[in-house]
Short mmCIF file of C-alpha atoms in Angstrom, two decimals:
data_model
loop_
_atom_site.label_atom_id
_atom_site.label_comp_id
_atom_site.label_asym_id
_atom_site.label_seq_id
_atom_site.Cartn_x
_atom_site.Cartn_y
_atom_site.Cartn_z
CA UNK R 1 113.24 90.94 99.76
CA UNK R 2 113.35 91.20 95.98
CA UNK R 3 109.69 90.25 95.43
CA UNK R 4 108.48 92.52 98.24
CA UNK R 5 110.64 95.36 96.92
CA UNK R 6 109.36 94.78 93.39
CA UNK R 7 105.78 94.93 94.72
CA UNK R 8 106.53 98.46 96.08
CA UNK R 9 107.96 99.48 92.70
CA UNK R 10 104.88 98.15 90.89
CA UNK R 11 102.65 100.18 93.21
CA UNK R 12 104.43 103.47 92.67
CA UNK R 13 105.76 103.14 89.09
CA UNK R 14 102.93 104.98 87.42
CA UNK R 15 103.15 107.77 89.96
CA UNK R 16 106.86 108.29 89.15
CA UNK R 17 106.55 108.37 85.38
CA UNK R 18 103.36 110.44 85.27
CA UNK R 19 105.00 113.87 86.06
CA UNK R 20 107.72 113.58 83.35
CA UNK R 21 105.04 112.35 80.88
CA UNK R 22 103.21 115.65 81.53
CA UNK R 23 106.14 118.07 81.94
CA UNK R 24 108.15 116.72 79.01
CA UNK R 25 105.67 117.59 76.21
CA UNK R 26 104.89 120.90 77.96
CA UNK R 27 108.58 121.80 77.68
CA UNK R 28 108.65 120.80 74.00
CA UNK R 29 110.40 117.47 74.37
CA UNK R 30 110.07 114.74 71.72
CA UNK R 31 108.86 111.23 72.60
CA UNK R 32 112.45 109.98 72.82
CA UNK R 33 113.53 112.84 75.16
CA UNK R 34 110.39 112.35 77.33
CA UNK R 35 111.30 108.63 77.69
CA UNK R 36 114.84 109.71 78.77
CA UNK R 37 113.24 112.07 81.34
CA UNK R 38 111.11 109.15 82.69
CA UNK R 39 114.17 107.00 83.11
CA UNK R 40 116.00 109.84 84.91
CA UNK R 41 113.07 110.26 87.28
CA UNK R 42 113.12 106.49 88.07
CA UNK R 43 116.87 106.72 88.74
CA UNK R 44 116.61 109.74 91.06
CA UNK R 45 113.65 108.11 92.89
CA UNK R 46 115.95 105.21 93.64
CA UNK R 47 118.57 107.56 95.06
CA UNK R 48 116.00 109.37 97.21
CA UNK R 49 114.56 106.07 98.47
CA UNK R 50 118.00 104.84 99.53
CA UNK R 51 118.64 108.11 101.31
CA UNK R 52 115.34 107.77 103.12
CA UNK R 53 115.57 104.09 104.12
CA UNK R 54 119.29 103.56 104.80
CA UNK R 55 120.40 107.14 105.48
CA UNK R 56 123.61 108.52 106.85
CA UNK R 57 124.47 111.02 109.58
CA UNK R 58 121.22 112.90 110.28
CA UNK R 59 119.70 112.17 106.81
CA UNK R 60 116.89 109.68 106.45
CA UNK R 61 113.91 108.64 108.51
CA UNK R 62 115.13 105.02 108.29
CA UNK R 63 111.52 103.85 107.84
CA UNK R 64 110.11 101.72 105.04
CA UNK R 65 109.50 104.85 103.05
CA UNK R 66 109.47 105.10 99.26
CA UNK R 67 110.43 108.45 97.70
CA UNK R 68 109.68 109.60 94.17
CA UNK R 69 108.77 112.59 91.97
CA UNK R 70 106.23 114.77 93.68
CA UNK R 71 103.07 115.55 91.75
CA UNK R 72 102.75 118.84 93.62
CA UNK R 73 105.37 120.40 91.34
CA UNK R 74 103.73 119.45 88.01
CA UNK R 75 101.50 122.62 87.75
CA UNK R 76 104.28 125.15 88.41
CA UNK R 77 106.75 123.24 86.26
CA UNK R 78 104.28 123.20 83.31
CA UNK R 79 103.82 126.99 83.84
CA UNK R 80 107.59 127.52 83.82
CA UNK R 81 107.80 125.45 80.66
CA UNK R 82 105.22 127.56 78.90
CA UNK R 83 106.88 130.88 79.85
CA UNK R 84 110.53 129.98 79.49
CA UNK R 85 110.36 128.48 76.01
CA UNK R 86 111.32 124.97 74.84
CA UNK R 87 115.11 125.38 75.00
CA UNK R 88 115.31 127.09 78.42
CA UNK R 89 112.44 125.44 80.29
CA UNK R 90 114.19 122.41 81.79
CA UNK R 91 117.38 124.31 82.84
CA UNK R 92 115.20 126.86 84.55
CA UNK R 93 113.17 124.15 86.28
CA UNK R 94 116.31 122.32 87.38
CA UNK R 95 117.84 125.50 88.84
CA UNK R 96 114.67 126.20 90.84
CA UNK R 97 114.51 122.63 92.08
CA UNK R 98 118.12 122.77 93.31
CA UNK R 99 117.45 125.97 95.28
CA UNK R 100 114.20 124.50 96.73
CA UNK R 101 116.08 121.37 97.85
CA UNK R 102 118.78 123.39 99.59
CA UNK R 103 116.13 125.49 101.32
CA UNK R 104 114.31 122.37 102.46
CA UNK R 105 117.48 120.87 103.86
CA UNK R 106 118.20 124.01 105.84
CA UNK R 107 114.62 124.29 107.15
CA UNK R 108 114.32 120.56 108.14
CA UNK R 109 115.44 121.00 111.84
CA UNK R 110 112.96 123.84 112.35
CA UNK R 111 110.09 122.24 110.40
CA UNK R 112 110.38 119.01 112.44
CA UNK R 113 109.66 121.00 115.65
CA UNK R 114 106.07 121.40 114.45
CA UNK R 115 105.49 117.76 115.58
CA UNK R 116 103.61 118.96 118.69
CA UNK R 117 100.95 120.41 116.37
CA UNK R 118 100.09 116.91 115.15
CA UNK R 119 98.06 115.19 117.88
CA UNK R 120 95.93 112.16 117.02
CA UNK R 121 92.95 114.26 115.89
CA UNK R 122 95.24 115.99 113.29
CA UNK R 123 97.25 112.95 112.24
CA UNK R 124 94.14 110.81 111.91
CA UNK R 125 92.46 113.43 109.79
CA UNK R 126 95.51 113.82 107.52
CA UNK R 127 96.06 110.07 107.15
CA UNK R 128 92.40 109.62 106.22
CA UNK R 129 92.67 112.45 103.64
CA UNK R 130 95.78 110.81 102.19
CA UNK R 131 93.86 107.64 101.49
CA UNK R 132 90.78 109.47 100.16
CA UNK R 133 92.92 111.73 98.00
CA UNK R 134 94.61 108.77 96.34
CA UNK R 135 91.40 106.87 95.59
CA UNK R 136 90.50 109.08 92.60
CA UNK R 137 93.90 108.20 91.15
CA UNK R 138 92.97 104.52 91.32
CA UNK R 139 89.62 105.23 89.79
CA UNK R 140 91.23 107.13 86.90
CA UNK R 141 93.70 104.24 86.30
CA UNK R 142 90.73 101.80 86.39
CA UNK R 143 89.19 103.65 83.47
CA UNK R 144 92.40 103.76 81.45
CA UNK R 145 94.40 106.69 82.84
CA UNK R 146 94.11 108.98 79.77
CA UNK R 147 90.75 110.74 79.40
CA UNK R 148 91.58 111.55 75.78
CA UNK R 149 92.11 107.93 74.81
CA UNK R 150 89.30 106.26 72.81
CA UNK R 151 88.81 103.42 75.26
CA UNK R 152 88.74 105.54 78.43
CA UNK R 153 86.07 104.26 80.83
CA UNK R 154 85.16 101.31 78.63
CA UNK R 155 83.63 98.17 79.96
CA UNK R 156 86.89 96.36 79.16
CA UNK R 157 88.97 98.67 81.31
CA UNK R 158 86.56 98.81 84.23
CA UNK R 159 86.05 95.05 84.00
CA UNK R 160 89.81 94.39 84.21
CA UNK R 161 90.08 96.67 87.20
CA UNK R 162 87.17 94.91 88.97
CA UNK R 163 88.71 91.48 88.13
CA UNK R 164 92.11 92.53 89.54
CA UNK R 165 90.39 93.95 92.64
CA UNK R 166 88.68 90.58 93.21
CA UNK R 167 91.87 88.61 92.55
CA UNK R 168 93.74 90.66 95.18
CA UNK R 169 91.05 90.22 97.79
CA UNK R 170 90.80 86.40 97.14
CA UNK R 171 94.60 86.01 97.26
CA UNK R 172 94.79 88.00 100.50
CA UNK R 173 92.02 85.80 102.03
CA UNK R 174 93.25 82.42 100.76
CA UNK R 175 97.02 82.63 100.81
CA UNK R 176 99.19 82.42 103.97
CA UNK R 177 102.64 83.50 104.97
CA UNK R 178 104.99 84.85 102.32
CA UNK R 179 102.55 84.43 99.44
CA UNK R 180 99.97 86.49 101.32
CA UNK R 181 102.53 89.27 101.76
CA UNK R 182 103.11 89.50 97.96
CA UNK R 183 99.40 89.16 97.11
CA UNK R 184 99.41 92.58 95.43
CA UNK R 185 102.32 91.59 93.15
CA UNK R 186 100.63 88.28 92.32
CA UNK R 187 97.37 90.09 91.59
CA UNK R 188 99.21 92.49 89.24
CA UNK R 189 100.92 89.57 87.45
CA UNK R 190 97.59 87.73 87.10
CA UNK R 191 95.76 90.79 85.90
CA UNK R 192 98.46 91.56 83.33
CA UNK R 193 98.43 87.99 81.94
CA UNK R 194 94.65 88.12 81.63
CA UNK R 195 94.90 91.57 79.95
CA UNK R 196 97.16 90.21 77.13
CA UNK R 197 94.39 88.30 75.26
CA UNK R 198 91.93 91.09 76.15
CA UNK R 199 94.15 93.47 74.15
CA UNK R 200 94.95 96.23 76.62
CA UNK R 201 98.63 95.32 77.23
CA UNK R 202 100.96 97.62 75.19
CA UNK R 203 104.29 96.00 74.22
CA UNK R 204 105.42 98.95 72.00
CA UNK R 205 107.61 100.56 74.79
CA UNK R 206 109.42 97.26 75.28
CA UNK R 207 110.20 96.96 71.55
CA UNK R 208 111.66 100.46 71.29
CA UNK R 209 113.65 100.44 74.60
CA UNK R 210 117.46 100.34 74.75
CA UNK R 211 119.26 97.86 76.95
CA UNK R 212 121.37 100.47 78.79
CA UNK R 213 120.79 104.23 79.13
CA UNK R 214 122.57 106.19 81.82
CA UNK R 215 120.98 109.53 82.68
CA UNK R 216 123.77 111.83 81.60
CA UNK R 217 124.29 114.68 84.12
CA UNK R 218 122.71 117.95 82.93
CA UNK R 219 121.60 116.33 79.68
CA UNK R 220 119.28 119.20 78.91
CA UNK R 221 121.77 121.97 79.82
CA UNK R 222 123.32 123.56 82.90
CA UNK R 223 120.81 124.81 85.47
CA UNK R 224 119.62 128.43 85.26
CA UNK R 225 118.28 130.42 88.20
CA UNK R 226 115.15 132.46 87.70
CA UNK R 227 113.67 134.25 90.70
CA UNK R 228 110.00 133.62 89.81
CA UNK R 229 110.62 129.94 89.16
CA UNK R 230 112.61 129.63 92.39
CA UNK R 231 109.82 131.13 94.44
CA UNK R 232 107.21 128.80 92.99
CA UNK R 233 109.33 125.69 93.58
CA UNK R 234 110.19 126.76 97.10
CA UNK R 235 106.46 126.88 97.84
CA UNK R 236 106.19 123.39 96.30
CA UNK R 237 108.99 122.27 98.63
CA UNK R 238 107.12 123.47 101.71
CA UNK R 239 104.01 121.63 100.51
CA UNK R 240 106.07 118.48 100.00
CA UNK R 241 107.55 118.83 103.49
CA UNK R 242 104.06 119.15 105.02
CA UNK R 243 102.83 116.07 103.17
CA UNK R 244 105.97 114.08 104.01
CA UNK R 245 105.57 114.95 107.72
CA UNK R 246 102.01 113.63 107.62
CA UNK R 247 103.16 110.49 105.74
CA UNK R 248 105.91 109.81 108.25
CA UNK R 249 103.44 110.13 111.12
CA UNK R 250 101.08 107.71 109.34
CA UNK R 251 103.81 105.18 108.57
CA UNK R 252 105.23 105.42 112.10
CA UNK R 253 101.85 104.39 113.52
CA UNK R 254 101.49 101.53 111.03
CA UNK R 255 104.89 100.00 111.81
CA UNK R 256 104.54 100.67 115.58
CA UNK R 257 107.44 103.09 115.66
CA UNK R 258 105.90 106.52 116.22
CA UNK R 259 107.83 109.13 114.29
CA UNK R 260 109.50 111.53 116.73
CA UNK R 261 111.13 114.89 116.04
CA UNK R 262 114.46 113.35 115.11
CA UNK R 263 112.86 110.89 112.69
CA UNK R 264 110.88 113.64 110.95
CA UNK R 265 114.01 115.86 110.76
CA UNK R 266 115.98 113.04 109.12
CA UNK R 267 113.15 112.23 106.74
CA UNK R 268 112.79 115.82 105.62
CA UNK R 269 116.49 116.13 105.14
CA UNK R 270 116.43 113.04 102.88
CA UNK R 271 113.55 114.54 100.89
CA UNK R 272 115.44 117.78 100.47
CA UNK R 273 118.82 116.26 99.65
CA UNK R 274 117.17 113.88 97.12
CA UNK R 275 115.49 116.93 95.63
CA UNK R 276 118.69 118.95 95.43
CA UNK R 277 120.61 116.07 93.80
CA UNK R 278 117.84 115.11 91.43
CA UNK R 279 118.46 117.84 88.76
CA UNK R 280 122.07 116.65 88.48
CA UNK R 281 120.59 113.51 86.77
CA UNK R 282 117.73 115.39 85.06
CA UNK R 283 115.05 114.61 87.72
CA UNK R 284 112.53 116.71 89.65
CA UNK R 285 111.57 117.32 93.30
CA UNK R 286 111.13 114.13 95.38
CA UNK R 287 108.84 113.47 98.29
CA UNK R 288 107.18 110.50 100.06
CA UNK R 289 104.86 108.24 98.17
CA UNK R 290 101.67 107.75 100.19
CA UNK R 291 100.47 104.79 98.11
CA UNK R 292 103.27 102.62 99.44
CA UNK R 293 102.11 103.28 103.02
CA UNK R 294 98.95 101.32 102.09
CA UNK R 295 101.12 98.46 100.89
CA UNK R 296 103.02 98.36 104.20
CA UNK R 297 99.70 98.36 106.08
CA UNK R 298 98.32 95.53 103.99
CA UNK R 299 101.38 93.25 103.82
CA UNK R 300 102.68 94.08 107.34
CA UNK R 301 106.23 93.80 105.94
CA UNK R 302 107.80 96.60 107.99
CA UNK R 303 111.47 96.16 107.12
CA UNK R 304 113.12 99.28 105.73
CA UNK R 305 115.62 97.05 103.94
CA UNK R 306 112.78 95.69 101.75
CA UNK R 307 112.03 99.21 100.61
CA UNK R 308 115.80 99.82 100.19
CA UNK R 309 115.69 96.88 97.78
CA UNK R 310 112.96 98.68 95.86
CA UNK R 311 115.33 101.70 95.68
CA UNK R 312 117.98 99.50 94.09
CA UNK R 313 115.38 98.16 91.61
CA UNK R 314 114.51 101.77 90.72
CA UNK R 315 118.17 102.50 90.06
CA UNK R 316 118.31 99.54 87.72
CA UNK R 317 115.15 100.59 85.96
CA UNK R 318 116.63 104.08 85.50
CA UNK R 319 119.81 102.58 83.99
CA UNK R 320 118.02 100.04 81.83
CA UNK R 321 115.05 101.25 79.74
CA UNK R 322 114.27 97.66 78.84
CA UNK R 323 113.81 96.68 82.51
CA UNK R 324 111.67 99.81 83.04
CA UNK R 325 109.51 98.82 80.05
CA UNK R 326 108.81 95.41 81.61
CA UNK R 327 107.28 97.06 84.67
CA UNK R 328 105.30 99.40 82.34
CA UNK R 329 103.63 96.37 80.77
CA UNK R 330 101.16 96.34 83.72
CA UNK R 331 98.04 98.01 82.25
CA UNK R 332 96.67 100.98 84.17
CA UNK R 333 93.23 99.36 84.70
CA UNK R 334 95.00 96.42 86.37
CA UNK R 335 97.02 98.81 88.52
CA UNK R 336 93.84 100.73 89.35
CA UNK R 337 92.07 97.62 90.65
CA UNK R 338 94.94 96.91 93.00
CA UNK R 339 95.22 100.58 93.93
CA UNK R 340 91.67 100.66 95.29
CA UNK R 341 92.72 98.12 97.93
CA UNK R 342 96.02 99.84 98.62
CA UNK R 343 94.68 103.36 98.99
CA UNK R 344 91.65 102.22 100.94
CA UNK R 345 94.09 100.64 103.43
CA UNK R 346 95.60 104.11 104.02
CA UNK R 347 92.19 105.63 104.76
CA UNK R 348 91.39 102.72 107.10
CA UNK R 349 94.59 103.46 109.03
CA UNK R 350 93.52 107.02 109.44
CA UNK R 351 90.11 105.97 110.72
CA UNK R 352 91.88 103.72 113.29
CA UNK R 353 93.96 106.71 114.45
CA UNK R 354 90.78 108.87 114.72
CA UNK R 355 89.21 106.14 116.87
CA UNK R 356 91.82 106.92 119.52
CA UNK R 357 91.44 110.74 119.23
CA UNK R 358 88.51 110.96 121.67
CA UNK R 359 86.09 112.60 119.20
CA UNK R 360 83.43 112.74 121.88
CA UNK R 361 85.50 115.26 123.86
CA UNK R 362 85.71 118.97 123.24
CA UNK R 363 85.66 120.11 119.64
CA UNK R 364 87.62 117.22 118.17
CA UNK R 365 84.72 116.03 116.06
CA UNK R 366 84.21 119.56 114.71
CA UNK R 367 87.95 119.75 113.81
CA UNK R 368 87.75 116.48 111.90
CA UNK R 369 84.56 117.48 110.08
CA UNK R 370 85.88 120.85 108.97
CA UNK R 371 89.33 119.56 107.93
CA UNK R 372 87.98 116.61 105.89
CA UNK R 373 85.32 118.87 104.35
CA UNK R 374 87.94 121.39 103.18
CA UNK R 375 90.32 118.66 102.15
CA UNK R 376 87.76 117.04 99.93
CA UNK R 377 87.13 120.20 97.87
CA UNK R 378 90.06 119.63 95.36
CA UNK R 379 88.96 115.98 95.06
CA UNK R 380 85.19 116.47 94.61
CA UNK R 381 85.46 119.82 92.69
CA UNK R 382 88.88 120.04 90.99
CA UNK R 383 88.06 123.47 89.45
CA UNK R 384 86.76 125.00 92.69
CA UNK R 385 89.83 127.28 93.28
CA UNK R 386 90.86 127.95 89.68
CA UNK R 387 89.70 131.55 89.60
CA UNK R 388 92.24 132.39 92.33
CA UNK R 389 95.85 133.38 91.69
CA UNK R 390 97.93 130.54 90.28
CA UNK R 391 100.49 130.84 93.12
CA UNK R 392 97.81 129.81 95.66
CA UNK R 393 96.85 126.77 93.61
CA UNK R 394 100.07 124.95 94.55
CA UNK R 395 98.65 124.59 98.06
CA UNK R 396 94.89 124.76 97.49
CA UNK R 397 94.95 122.06 94.77
CA UNK R 398 96.26 119.61 97.30
CA UNK R 399 93.54 118.26 99.55
CA UNK R 400 96.17 116.82 101.89
CA UNK R 401 97.88 120.19 102.38
CA UNK R 402 94.69 122.20 102.82
CA UNK R 403 93.10 119.62 105.16
CA UNK R 404 96.29 119.38 107.19
CA UNK R 405 96.52 123.18 107.58
CA UNK R 406 92.88 123.46 108.60
CA UNK R 407 93.24 120.67 111.18
CA UNK R 408 96.32 122.28 112.66
CA UNK R 409 94.87 125.75 112.84
CA UNK R 410 91.53 124.64 114.35
CA UNK R 411 93.24 122.37 116.86
CA UNK R 412 95.44 125.32 117.97
CA UNK R 413 92.47 127.70 118.16
CA UNK R 414 90.18 125.37 120.10
CA UNK R 415 92.95 124.06 122.39
CA UNK R 416 94.15 127.59 123.16
CA UNK R 417 90.62 128.71 123.87
CA UNK R 418 90.08 125.75 126.26
CA UNK R 419 93.44 126.36 127.94
CA UNK R 420 92.72 130.03 128.56
CA UNK R 421 89.26 129.27 129.91
CA UNK R 422 90.42 126.54 132.24
CA UNK R 423 93.58 128.37 133.41
CA UNK R 424 91.91 131.34 135.20
CA UNK R 425 90.81 129.82 138.42
CA UNK R 426 93.82 127.56 139.07
CA UNK R 427 96.11 130.62 138.84
CA UNK R 428 93.91 132.40 141.43
CA UNK R 429 94.02 129.39 143.78
CA UNK R 430 97.77 129.17 143.42
CA UNK R 431 98.13 132.86 144.38
CA UNK R 432 95.85 132.38 147.39
CA UNK R 433 97.84 129.34 148.44
CA UNK R 434 101.15 131.23 148.03
CA UNK R 435 99.74 134.15 150.01
CA UNK R 436 98.68 131.85 152.81
CA UNK R 437 102.18 130.35 152.90
CA UNK R 438 103.74 133.81 153.15
CA UNK R 439 101.37 134.68 155.96
CA UNK R 440 102.17 131.52 157.80
CA UNK R 441 105.89 132.15 157.52
CA UNK R 442 105.40 135.78 158.72
CA UNK R 443 103.59 134.59 161.85
CA UNK R 444 105.97 131.74 162.65
CA UNK R 445 108.64 131.97 165.36
CA UNK R 446 112.03 133.27 164.18
CA UNK R 447 113.88 130.10 165.11
CA UNK R 448 111.53 128.02 162.97
#
């Protein structure tokens, strides 16, 4: 359980610490304060993951689901940081996140009723987009992760990513049983060890880290409630709920436990409650991590208690900067090589779902083509929408959200059109049949 849980943490670690690494400097934080913010986000990701996997009452999907800081909120939080000033930025962000979490918790029962709008043609499209949307992240990691760094895209970085990619494939092919299940973790360890003599492993964070560091509640000040910030974060919350719904549907198919309305309602409540509690410990909005779905699909370890173990590991990492620094020793190129396999597995699961969506019937193929085409715009052309109002970019900059909305709307339009066209004559026949019955009863003897 520990090694499988650690494998999940290794797969999502970079995704958790990336938002505070961006938001912290934008809000005027020093390197030490940004490191504190990273630890706080790890801690709150552990809380949200435990809420999601173990749950209580009607909270939690109780699926092998990892939760962490949502990247959807980075853009509006940076904008809030630039307008509010260095001293007020984080309190304003935390106040907006609290309100967004409470709103999401209240909306969860109603949002989960949208499940009927996610037939296989929609879910398959969204799952495929999740995998395709994550692949550029793996490509960026493979080149070094930071485009401003001098070695970005160098032969060394790309070569390490390619080597790790090959190691993971060979381990998955050669190993059996338990060792095959942790092939990703073994590949990351092997890649990191090889990267030490190559010179791309950074030990500086480990040298500076403290042994224990509890995320003091409201370390950056009491939350403040600004209307504009609240509106923007509430929009982010709706985007996160849409993506989490798609992720739960994807994971439900992978673990052979289709996510029903109750499961999605509990999962959205866990997302929202984790988001509302996160600012208490200086964290941000939480949502499902799609990259870990690929890990479940590859390892076939479907136990939610394994992922709950990863939640406990995240709590320890948040309480011990030294332990968190050990995980951060994995170079991004090594993580990128393994990520290509992980994220590709998610896309493959979506293609499997589309195979059962009867694309040869009706307009299903057209729905898939249009949704994937629109969903790929933010991936292939990141600046495509940037002349539009910034409030719209929260949704439009997410290929998963835009593709999901297009698939749902087109499925409703084409299904409604088909239903209206095919419902005319049956109604007429039913009336004729009813009229004939009334005529027969009128002509029948009174005793009958």
